[in-house]
Coordinates of C-alpha atoms and ligand atoms in Angstrom, one line a residue:
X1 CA 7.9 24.0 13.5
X2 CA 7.2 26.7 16.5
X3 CA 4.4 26.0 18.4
X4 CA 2.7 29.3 20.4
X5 CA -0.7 29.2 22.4
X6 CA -2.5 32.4 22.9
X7 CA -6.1 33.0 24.2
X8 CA -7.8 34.6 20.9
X9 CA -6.9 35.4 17.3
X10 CA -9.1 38.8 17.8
X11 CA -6.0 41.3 17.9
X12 CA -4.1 40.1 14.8
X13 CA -4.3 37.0 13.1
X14 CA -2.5 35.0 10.6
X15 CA -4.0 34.9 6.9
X16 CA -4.7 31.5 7.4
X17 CA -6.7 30.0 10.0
X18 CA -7.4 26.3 10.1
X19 CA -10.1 24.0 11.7
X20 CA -10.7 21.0 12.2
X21 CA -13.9 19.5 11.5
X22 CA -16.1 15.9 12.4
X23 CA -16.8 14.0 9.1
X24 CA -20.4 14.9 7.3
X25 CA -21.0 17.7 10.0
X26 CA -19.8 20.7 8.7
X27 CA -20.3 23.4 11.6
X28 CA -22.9 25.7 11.5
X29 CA -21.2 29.0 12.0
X30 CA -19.4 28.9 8.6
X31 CA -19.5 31.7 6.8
X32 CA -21.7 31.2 3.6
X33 CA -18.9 31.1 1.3
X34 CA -16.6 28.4 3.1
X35 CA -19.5 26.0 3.5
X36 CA -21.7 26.4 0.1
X37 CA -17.5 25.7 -1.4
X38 CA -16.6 23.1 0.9
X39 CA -20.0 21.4 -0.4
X40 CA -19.4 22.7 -4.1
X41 CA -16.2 21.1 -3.7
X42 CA -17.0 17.4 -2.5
X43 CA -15.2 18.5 1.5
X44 CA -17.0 15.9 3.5
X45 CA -14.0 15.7 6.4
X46 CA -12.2 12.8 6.0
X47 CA -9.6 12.0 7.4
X48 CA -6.4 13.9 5.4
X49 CA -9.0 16.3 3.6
X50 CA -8.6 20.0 2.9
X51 CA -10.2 22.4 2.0
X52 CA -9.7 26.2 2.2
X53 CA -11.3 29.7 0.5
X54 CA -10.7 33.3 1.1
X55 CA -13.6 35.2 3.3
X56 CA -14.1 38.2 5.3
X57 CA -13.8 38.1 9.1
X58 CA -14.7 41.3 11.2
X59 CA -13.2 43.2 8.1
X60 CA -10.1 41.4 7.1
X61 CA -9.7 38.6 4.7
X62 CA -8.6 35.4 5.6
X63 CA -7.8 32.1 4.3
X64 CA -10.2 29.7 6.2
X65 CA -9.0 26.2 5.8
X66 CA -10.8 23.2 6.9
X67 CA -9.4 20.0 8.0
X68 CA -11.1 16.6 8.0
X69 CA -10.8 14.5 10.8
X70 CA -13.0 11.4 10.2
X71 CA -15.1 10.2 13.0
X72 CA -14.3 10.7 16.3
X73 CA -16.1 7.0 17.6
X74 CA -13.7 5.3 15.4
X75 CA -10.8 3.4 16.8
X76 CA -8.1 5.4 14.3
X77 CA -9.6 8.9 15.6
X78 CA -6.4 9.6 17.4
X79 CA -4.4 9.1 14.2
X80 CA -7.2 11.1 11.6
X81 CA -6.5 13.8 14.0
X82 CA -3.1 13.7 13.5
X83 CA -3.3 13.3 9.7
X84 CA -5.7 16.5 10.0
X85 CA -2.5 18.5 11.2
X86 CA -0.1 17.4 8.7
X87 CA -2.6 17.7 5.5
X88 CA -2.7 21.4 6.4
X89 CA 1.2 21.1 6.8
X90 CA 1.6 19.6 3.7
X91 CA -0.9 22.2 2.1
X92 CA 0.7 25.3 3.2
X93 CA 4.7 24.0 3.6
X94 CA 5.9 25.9 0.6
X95 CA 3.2 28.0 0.0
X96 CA 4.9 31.5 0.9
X97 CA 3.0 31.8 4.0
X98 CA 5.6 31.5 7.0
X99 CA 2.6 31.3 9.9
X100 CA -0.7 29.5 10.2
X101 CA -3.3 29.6 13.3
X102 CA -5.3 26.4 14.3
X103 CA -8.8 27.8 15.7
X104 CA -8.6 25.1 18.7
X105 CA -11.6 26.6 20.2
X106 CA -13.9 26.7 17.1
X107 CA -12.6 22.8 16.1
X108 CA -14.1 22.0 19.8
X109 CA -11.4 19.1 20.6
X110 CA -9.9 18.3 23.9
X111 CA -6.5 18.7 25.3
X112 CA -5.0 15.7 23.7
X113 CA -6.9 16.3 20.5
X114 CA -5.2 19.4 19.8
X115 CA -2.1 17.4 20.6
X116 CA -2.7 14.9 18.3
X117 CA -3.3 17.7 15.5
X118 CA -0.5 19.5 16.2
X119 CA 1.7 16.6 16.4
X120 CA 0.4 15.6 12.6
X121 CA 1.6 19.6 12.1
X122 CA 5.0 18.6 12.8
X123 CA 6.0 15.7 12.1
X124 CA 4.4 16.6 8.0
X125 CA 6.9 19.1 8.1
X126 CA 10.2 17.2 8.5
X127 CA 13.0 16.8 6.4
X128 CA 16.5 16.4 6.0
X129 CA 17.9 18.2 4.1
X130 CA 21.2 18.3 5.7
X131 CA 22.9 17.1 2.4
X132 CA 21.3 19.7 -0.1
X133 CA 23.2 22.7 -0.2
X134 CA 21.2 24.1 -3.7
X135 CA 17.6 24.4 -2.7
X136 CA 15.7 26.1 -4.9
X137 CA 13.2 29.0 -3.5
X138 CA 10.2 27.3 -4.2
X139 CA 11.6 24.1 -2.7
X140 CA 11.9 25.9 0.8
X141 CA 9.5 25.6 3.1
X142 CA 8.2 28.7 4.5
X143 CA 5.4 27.5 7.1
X144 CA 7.9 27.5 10.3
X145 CA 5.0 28.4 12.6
X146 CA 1.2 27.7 13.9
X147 CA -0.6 29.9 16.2
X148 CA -3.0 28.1 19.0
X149 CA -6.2 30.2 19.8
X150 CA -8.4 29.4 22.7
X151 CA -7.1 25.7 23.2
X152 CA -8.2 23.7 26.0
X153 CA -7.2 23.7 29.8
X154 CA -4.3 21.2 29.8
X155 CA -3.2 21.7 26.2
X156 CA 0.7 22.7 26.6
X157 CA 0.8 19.8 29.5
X158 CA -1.0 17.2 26.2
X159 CA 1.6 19.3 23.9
X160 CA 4.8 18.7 25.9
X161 CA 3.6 15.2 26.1
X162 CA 3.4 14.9 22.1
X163 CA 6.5 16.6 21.8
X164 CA 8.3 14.0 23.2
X165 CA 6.7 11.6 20.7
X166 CA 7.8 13.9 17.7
X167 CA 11.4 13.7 18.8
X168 CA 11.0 10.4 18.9
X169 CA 9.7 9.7 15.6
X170 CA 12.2 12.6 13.6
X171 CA 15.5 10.6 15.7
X172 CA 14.1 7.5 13.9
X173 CA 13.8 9.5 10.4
X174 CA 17.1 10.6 10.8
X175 CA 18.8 7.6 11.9
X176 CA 17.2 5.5 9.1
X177 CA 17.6 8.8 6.1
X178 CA 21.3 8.9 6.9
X179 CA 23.4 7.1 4.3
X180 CA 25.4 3.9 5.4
X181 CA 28.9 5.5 4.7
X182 CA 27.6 7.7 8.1
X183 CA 25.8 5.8 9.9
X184 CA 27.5 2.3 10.2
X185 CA 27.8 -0.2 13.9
X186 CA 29.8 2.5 15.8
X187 CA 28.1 5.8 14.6
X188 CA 24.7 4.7 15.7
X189 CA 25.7 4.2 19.4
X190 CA 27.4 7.4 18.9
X191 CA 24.4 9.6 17.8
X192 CA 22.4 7.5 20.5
X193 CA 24.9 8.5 23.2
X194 CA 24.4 12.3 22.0
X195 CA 21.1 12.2 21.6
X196 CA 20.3 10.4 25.4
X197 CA 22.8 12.9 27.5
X198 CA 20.9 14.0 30.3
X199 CA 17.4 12.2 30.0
X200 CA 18.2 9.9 32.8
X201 CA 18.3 6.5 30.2
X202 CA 21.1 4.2 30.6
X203 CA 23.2 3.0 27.6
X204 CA 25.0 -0.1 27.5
X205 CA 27.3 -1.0 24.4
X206 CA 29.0 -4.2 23.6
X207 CA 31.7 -4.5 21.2
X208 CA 33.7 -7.4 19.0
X209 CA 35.8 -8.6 22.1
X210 CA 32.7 -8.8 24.6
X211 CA 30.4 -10.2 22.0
X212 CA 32.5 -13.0 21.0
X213 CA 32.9 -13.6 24.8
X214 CA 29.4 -14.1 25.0
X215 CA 29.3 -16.7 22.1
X216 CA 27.1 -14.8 19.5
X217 CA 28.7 -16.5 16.5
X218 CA 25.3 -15.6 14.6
X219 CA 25.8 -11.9 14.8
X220 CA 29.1 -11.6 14.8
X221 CA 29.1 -14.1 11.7
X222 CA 27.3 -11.5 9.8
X223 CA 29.6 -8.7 10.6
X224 CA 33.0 -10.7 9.1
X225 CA 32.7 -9.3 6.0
X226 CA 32.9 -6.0 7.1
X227 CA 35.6 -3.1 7.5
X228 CA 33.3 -2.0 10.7
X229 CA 33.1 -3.7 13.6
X230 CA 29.6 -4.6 15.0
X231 CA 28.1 -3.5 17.8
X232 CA 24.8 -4.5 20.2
X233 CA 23.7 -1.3 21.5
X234 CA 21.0 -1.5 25.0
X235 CA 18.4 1.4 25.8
X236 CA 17.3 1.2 29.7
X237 CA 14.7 2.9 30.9
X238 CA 13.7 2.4 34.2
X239 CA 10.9 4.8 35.0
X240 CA 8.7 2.1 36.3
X241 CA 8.0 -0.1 39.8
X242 CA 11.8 -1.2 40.9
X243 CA 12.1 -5.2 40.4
X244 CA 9.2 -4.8 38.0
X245 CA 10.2 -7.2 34.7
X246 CA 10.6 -4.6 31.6
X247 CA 9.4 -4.6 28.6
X248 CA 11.8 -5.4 25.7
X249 CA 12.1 -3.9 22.4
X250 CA 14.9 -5.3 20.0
X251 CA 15.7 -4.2 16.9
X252 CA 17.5 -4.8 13.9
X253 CA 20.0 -2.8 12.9
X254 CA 22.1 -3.5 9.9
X255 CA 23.3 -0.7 9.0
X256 CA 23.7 -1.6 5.2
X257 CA 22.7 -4.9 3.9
X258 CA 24.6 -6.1 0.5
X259 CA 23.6 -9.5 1.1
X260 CA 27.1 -11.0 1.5
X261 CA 28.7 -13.4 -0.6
X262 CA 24.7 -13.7 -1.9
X263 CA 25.1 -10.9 -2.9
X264 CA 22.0 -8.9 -3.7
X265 CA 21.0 -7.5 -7.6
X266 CA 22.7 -3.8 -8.3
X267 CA 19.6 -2.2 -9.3
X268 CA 18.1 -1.0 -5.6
X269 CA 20.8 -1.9 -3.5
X270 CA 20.8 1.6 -1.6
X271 CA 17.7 0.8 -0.3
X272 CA 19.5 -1.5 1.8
X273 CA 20.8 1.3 4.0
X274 CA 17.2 1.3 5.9
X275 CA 17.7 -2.0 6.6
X276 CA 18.7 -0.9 10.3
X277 CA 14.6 1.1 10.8
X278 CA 13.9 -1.7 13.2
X279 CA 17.2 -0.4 15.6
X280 CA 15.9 3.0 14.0
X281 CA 12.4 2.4 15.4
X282 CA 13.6 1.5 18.7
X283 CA 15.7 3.6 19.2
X284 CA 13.5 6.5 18.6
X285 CA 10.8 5.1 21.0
X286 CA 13.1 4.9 23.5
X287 CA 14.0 8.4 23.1
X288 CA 10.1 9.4 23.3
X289 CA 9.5 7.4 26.2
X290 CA 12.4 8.6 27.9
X291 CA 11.7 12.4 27.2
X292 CA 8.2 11.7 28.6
X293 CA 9.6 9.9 31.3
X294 CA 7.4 6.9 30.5
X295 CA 6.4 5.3 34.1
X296 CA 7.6 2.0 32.9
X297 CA 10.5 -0.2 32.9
X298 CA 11.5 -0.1 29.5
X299 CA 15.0 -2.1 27.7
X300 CA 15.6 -1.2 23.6
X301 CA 18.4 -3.5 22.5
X302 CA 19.6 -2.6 18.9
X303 CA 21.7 -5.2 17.2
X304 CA 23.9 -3.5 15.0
X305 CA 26.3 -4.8 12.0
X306 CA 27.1 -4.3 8.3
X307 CA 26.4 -6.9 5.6
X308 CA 29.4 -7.0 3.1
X309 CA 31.0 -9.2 0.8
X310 CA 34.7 -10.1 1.3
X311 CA 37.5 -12.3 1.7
X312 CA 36.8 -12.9 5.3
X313 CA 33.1 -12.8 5.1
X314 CA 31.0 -16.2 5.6
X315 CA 29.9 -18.5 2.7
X316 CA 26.6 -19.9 1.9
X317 CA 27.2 -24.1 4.0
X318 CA 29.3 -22.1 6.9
X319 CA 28.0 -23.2 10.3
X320 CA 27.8 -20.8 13.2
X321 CA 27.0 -21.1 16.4
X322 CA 24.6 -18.6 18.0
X323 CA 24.8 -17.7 21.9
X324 CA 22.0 -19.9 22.8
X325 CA 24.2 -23.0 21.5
X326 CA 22.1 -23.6 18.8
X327 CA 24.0 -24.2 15.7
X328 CA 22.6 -22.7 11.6
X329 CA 23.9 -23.6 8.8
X330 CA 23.8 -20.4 7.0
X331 CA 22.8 -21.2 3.4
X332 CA 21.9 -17.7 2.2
X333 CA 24.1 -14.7 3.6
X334 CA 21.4 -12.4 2.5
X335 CA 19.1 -13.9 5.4
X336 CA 21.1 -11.8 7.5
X337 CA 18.9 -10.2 9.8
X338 CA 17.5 -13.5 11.9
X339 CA 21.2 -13.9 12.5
X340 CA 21.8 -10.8 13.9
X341 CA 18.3 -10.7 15.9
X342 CA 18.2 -14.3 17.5
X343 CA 22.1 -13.6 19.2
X344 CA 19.8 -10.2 20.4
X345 CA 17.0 -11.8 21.4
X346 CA 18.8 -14.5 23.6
X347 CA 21.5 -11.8 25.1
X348 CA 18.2 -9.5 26.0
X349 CA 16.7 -12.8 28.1
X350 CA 19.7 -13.4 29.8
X351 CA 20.6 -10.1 30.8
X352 CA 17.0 -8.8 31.6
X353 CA 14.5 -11.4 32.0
X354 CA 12.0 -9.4 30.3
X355 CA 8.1 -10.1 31.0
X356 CA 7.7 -9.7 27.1
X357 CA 9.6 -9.1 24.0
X358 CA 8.8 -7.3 20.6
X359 CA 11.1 -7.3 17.9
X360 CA 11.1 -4.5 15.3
X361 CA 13.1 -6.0 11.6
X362 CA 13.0 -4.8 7.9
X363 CA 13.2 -8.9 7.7
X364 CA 12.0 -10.3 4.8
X365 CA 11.2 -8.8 1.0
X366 CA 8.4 -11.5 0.7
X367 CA 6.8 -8.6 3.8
X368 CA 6.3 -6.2 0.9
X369 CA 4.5 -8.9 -1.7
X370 CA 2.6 -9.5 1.0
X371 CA 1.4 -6.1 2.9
X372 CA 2.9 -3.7 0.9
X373 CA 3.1 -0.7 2.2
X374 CA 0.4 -0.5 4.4
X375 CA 0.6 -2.7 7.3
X376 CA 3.6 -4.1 8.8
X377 CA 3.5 -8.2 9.6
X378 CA 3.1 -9.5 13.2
X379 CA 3.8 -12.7 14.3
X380 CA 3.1 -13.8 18.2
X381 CA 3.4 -16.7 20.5
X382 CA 0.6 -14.8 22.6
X383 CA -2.9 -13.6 21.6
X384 CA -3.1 -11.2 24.0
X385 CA -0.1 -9.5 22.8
X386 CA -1.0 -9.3 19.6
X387 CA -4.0 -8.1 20.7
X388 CA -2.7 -5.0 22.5
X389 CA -0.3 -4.3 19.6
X390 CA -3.2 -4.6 16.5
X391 CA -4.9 -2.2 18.9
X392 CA -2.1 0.0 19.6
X393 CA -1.6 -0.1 15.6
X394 CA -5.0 0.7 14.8
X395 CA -4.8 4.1 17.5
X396 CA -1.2 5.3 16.5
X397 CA -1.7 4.8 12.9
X398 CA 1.3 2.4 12.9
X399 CA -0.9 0.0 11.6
X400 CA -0.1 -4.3 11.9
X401 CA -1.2 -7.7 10.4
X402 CA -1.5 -10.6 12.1
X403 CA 0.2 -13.8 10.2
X404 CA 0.2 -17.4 11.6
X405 CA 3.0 -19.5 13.2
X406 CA 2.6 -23.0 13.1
X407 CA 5.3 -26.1 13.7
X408 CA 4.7 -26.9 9.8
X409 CA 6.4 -23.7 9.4
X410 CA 8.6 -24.7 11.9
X411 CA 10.2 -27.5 9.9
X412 CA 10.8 -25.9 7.2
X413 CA 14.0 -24.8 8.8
X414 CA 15.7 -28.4 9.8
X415 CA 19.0 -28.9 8.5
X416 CA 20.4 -32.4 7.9
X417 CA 23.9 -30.9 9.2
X418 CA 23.1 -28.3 11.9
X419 CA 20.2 -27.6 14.5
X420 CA 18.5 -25.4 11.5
X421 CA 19.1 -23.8 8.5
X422 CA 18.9 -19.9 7.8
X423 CA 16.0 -20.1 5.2
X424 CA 13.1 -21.7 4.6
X425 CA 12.2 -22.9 0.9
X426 CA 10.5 -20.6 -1.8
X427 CA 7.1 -20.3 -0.2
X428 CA 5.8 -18.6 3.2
X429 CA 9.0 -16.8 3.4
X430 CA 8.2 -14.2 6.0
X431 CA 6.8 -17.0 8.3
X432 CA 9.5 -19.2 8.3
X433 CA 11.4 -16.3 9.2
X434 CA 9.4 -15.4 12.0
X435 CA 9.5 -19.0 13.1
X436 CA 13.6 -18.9 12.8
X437 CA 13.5 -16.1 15.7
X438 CA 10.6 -17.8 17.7
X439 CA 13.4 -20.7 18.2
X440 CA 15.4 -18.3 20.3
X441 CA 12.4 -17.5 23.0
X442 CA 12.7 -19.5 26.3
X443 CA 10.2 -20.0 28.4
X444 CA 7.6 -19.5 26.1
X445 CA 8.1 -15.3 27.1
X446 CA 5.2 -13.6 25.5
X447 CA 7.5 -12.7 22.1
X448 CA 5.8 -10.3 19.1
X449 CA 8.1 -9.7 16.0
X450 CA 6.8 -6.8 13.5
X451 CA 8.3 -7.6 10.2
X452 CA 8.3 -4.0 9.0
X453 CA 10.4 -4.1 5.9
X454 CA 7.2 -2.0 3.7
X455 CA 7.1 0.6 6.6
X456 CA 10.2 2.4 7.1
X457 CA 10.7 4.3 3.9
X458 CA 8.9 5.7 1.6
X459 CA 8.4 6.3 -2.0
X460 CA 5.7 9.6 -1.7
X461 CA 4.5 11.5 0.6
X462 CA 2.1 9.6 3.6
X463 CA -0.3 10.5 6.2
X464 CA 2.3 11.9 8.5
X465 CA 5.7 12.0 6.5
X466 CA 6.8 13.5 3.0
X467 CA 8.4 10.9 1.1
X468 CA 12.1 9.3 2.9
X469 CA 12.3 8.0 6.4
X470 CA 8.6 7.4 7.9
X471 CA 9.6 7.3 11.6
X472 CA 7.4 3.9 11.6
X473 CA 7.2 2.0 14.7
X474 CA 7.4 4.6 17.4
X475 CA 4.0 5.8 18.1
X476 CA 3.5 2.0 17.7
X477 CA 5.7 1.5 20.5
X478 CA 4.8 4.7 22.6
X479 CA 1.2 4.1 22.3
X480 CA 1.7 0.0 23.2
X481 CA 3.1 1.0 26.3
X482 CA 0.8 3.9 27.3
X483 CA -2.4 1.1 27.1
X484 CA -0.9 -1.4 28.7
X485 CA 2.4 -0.6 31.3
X486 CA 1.3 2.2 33.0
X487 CA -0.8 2.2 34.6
Ligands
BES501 N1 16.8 -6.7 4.4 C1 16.4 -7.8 3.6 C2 14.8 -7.8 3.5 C3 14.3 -6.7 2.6 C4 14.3 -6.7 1.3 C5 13.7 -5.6 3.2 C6 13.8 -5.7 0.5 C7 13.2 -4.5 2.5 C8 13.2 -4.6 1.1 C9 16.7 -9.1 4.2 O1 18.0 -9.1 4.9 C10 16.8 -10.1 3.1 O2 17.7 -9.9 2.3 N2 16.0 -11.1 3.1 C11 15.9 -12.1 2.1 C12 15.7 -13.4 2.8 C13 15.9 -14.6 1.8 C14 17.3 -14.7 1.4 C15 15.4 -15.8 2.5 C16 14.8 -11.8 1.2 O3 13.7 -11.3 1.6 O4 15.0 -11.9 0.0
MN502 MN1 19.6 -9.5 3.5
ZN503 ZN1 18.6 -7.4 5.6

């Protein structure tokens, strides 16, 4: 989508022109036709609402389209103003129409507002549709550009800003819509490595040799089964106060996910190559936090391997030993991801000493009974960090759950043979997850994990995203550490 600002729509404008409007205050300089429909037609201006009609402006006709926004004292205005922008998208995508304006001045927002909207605008838009060589004409899209009038002072600054953020979310999409027989371990860190030439992050890749050196029997447990070799994969961003601790953000990235020699049910399986949108996710906030050069010190850590079933793959009763010593008896190769995460979690302690850690995993299927599709999970050995996330959550429209963690839980994992087991029983399965990964923080490090296994894809079109690859996670991420490490 091309974005251009200009001062007025006077000389020639597009046939539609969009605004934005408050919820239950329609503005009172509508022409009679556009408010008596938007009333005829139940518009009140919530948030995602639309409504348009044809009308005659200083003797042309045009397409006036209103946009809901909600109401601007509540906490999720940020995110109803970017649902504002993409229900228009999503209106006028395929409609024929290749150019839309957005009256900035008559919808009366700030700087960052008009951001926000025009952020929605774009990120509606995306798809990839690098795989469809057959698209039929009314399948195109034909919206490929908004016009700005009369936006704010400070709008392109608030704009390049948000830009950075849309990157960010569409390298997530990608990353997690890519099919597993392209993106796998190796090709990850190579589209990162493309992607972060030139923005001044540093990346740092381990492979086989150097992880087994380090001891992460967990991880590297998981990866025996398959043809590709794993990789962990760091993200450093050091725009921040040198010596300052960073912030960590670890991910997990399993770049398909059979379940091993527990071997998952046919029927959905390729879902399973989204089960690396936690690496996705971080990945992707990196990337916006390092375009807007983010003054924070900032480490994403993606731990990267492919679940398969073979000859050399573990059983269900194999013992491994994870980097932090611990032993796990692995009684379920489908509880993969814990494996992979807690050889992450300890490598990203040792290496960094992070202030705090959140972890980003599509872990657990019990996640979906549970939320669904509408909040991810969060589980914290710190209120106040769970705190700062709900909040971030509730502002970015990346929206989070808290769940409990409790050494009841805890036990659930003992193992008459090893230091744990890699599952609990039948019940509370997300926690006892979550409490698996806790037993890899030292020092009591302020730790989050977002279980986000209902968030990264999606079955129809959202607020933000047509139906695929949601890009969940990073204005979670961006938007955590705007509020609370820079300042
Ligand atoms: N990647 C899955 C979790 C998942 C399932 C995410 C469905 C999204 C949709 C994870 O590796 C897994 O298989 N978890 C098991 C754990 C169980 C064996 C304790 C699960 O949830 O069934
Ligand atoms: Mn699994
Ligand atoms: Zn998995």
């Amino acid at each position: 989508m091309q974005i251009d600002f200009r001062d007025s729509l006077k000389a020639d404008s597009p046939r539609i022109v969009a605004r934005v409007v408050m919820q239950d205050k329609l503005p009172s300089d509508l022409p009679r036709a556009i408010s008596e429909g938007a009333q005829a037609s139940r518009f009140t201006g919530k948030p995602g609402q639309v409504f348009d009609g044809f009308t005659e402006i200083d003797g042309v006709v045009v397409r006036l389209a209103l946009a809901g926004a909600g109401k601007p004292d509540a906490e999720g205005y940020h995110a109803a103003l970017e649902r504002a922008g993409a229900a228009l998208t999503a209106k006028y995508l395929t409609s024929g129409e290749s150019t839309m304006a957005l009256d900035a001045e008559a919808s009366g927002l700030d700087a960052e507002q008009t951001a926000a909207v025009l952020l929605g605008a774009r990120l509606r838009a995306w798809r990839w549709d690098h795989y469809r060589t057959k698209l039929r004409d009314e399948q195109k899209r034909t919206l490929k550009r908004i016009v700005v009038a009369g936006a704010p002072e400070g709008t392109k600054d608030a704009w390049e800003d948000a830009q950075a953020v849309a990157m960010g979310v569409e390298f997530t999409r990608e990353l997690v819509a890519e099919p597993a027989n392209i993106i796998y371990p190796e090709s990850f860190v190579e589209r990162c490595q493309e992607r972060f030439k030139d923005t001044g992050a540093e990346l740092v890749v381990l492979d086989d040799a150097e992880m087994e050196k380090l001891g992460m029997g967990a991880l590297l447990g998981v990866g025996l089964g398959s043809e590709r070799p794993s990789r962990i994969l760091a993200i450093k961003w050091m725009g921040g106060k040198e010596g300052d601790a960073p912030t960590a953000f670890v991910g997990k990235g399993v770049t398909f996910d059979t379940g091993g020699i527990s071997l998952k049910p046919g029927p959905g399986m390729e879902d399973m190559k989204w089960d690396m949108g936690g690496a996705g996710a971080v990945a992707g906030a990196m990337l916006a936090l390092t375009l807007r050069k983010a003054k924070s010190n900032i480490i994403g850590v993606c731990g990267l391997v492919e679940n398969m079933p073979d000859g050399r793959a573990m059983r269900p009763g194999d013992i491994v030993t994870s980097m932090s010593g611990q032993t796990i008896e692995v009684l379920n190769t489908d509880a993969e991801g814990r494996l992979v995460l807690c050889d992450a979690l300890t490598w990203v302690q040792q290496e960094f000493k992070p202030a705090r850690i959140v972890d980003l995993a599509t872990l657990t299927g019990a996640m979906l009974i549970s939320l669904g599709h509408e909040h991810a999970g969060v589980f914290t050995n710190n209120d106040d960090l769970g705190d700062d996330l709900l909040h971030a959550g509730k502002q970015s429209g990346d929206k989070l759950w808290r769940f409990p963690l409790a050494p009841e839980y805890d036990k659930l994992l003992d193992s008459p043979i090893a230091d744990m087991k890699n599952i609990g029983g039948r019940y509370a399965g997300s926690i006892t997850a979550a409490q698996f990964l806790q037993r890899f923080i030292e020092d009591d490090t302020p730790w989050a994990h977002l279980d986000v296994a209902g968030m990264v894809w999606a079955d129809k079109p959202g607020a933000t995203w047509d139906k695929g690859a949601t890009g969940y996670g990073v204005r979670l991420l961006d938007r955590f550490i705007r509020n609370t490490a820079e300042g």
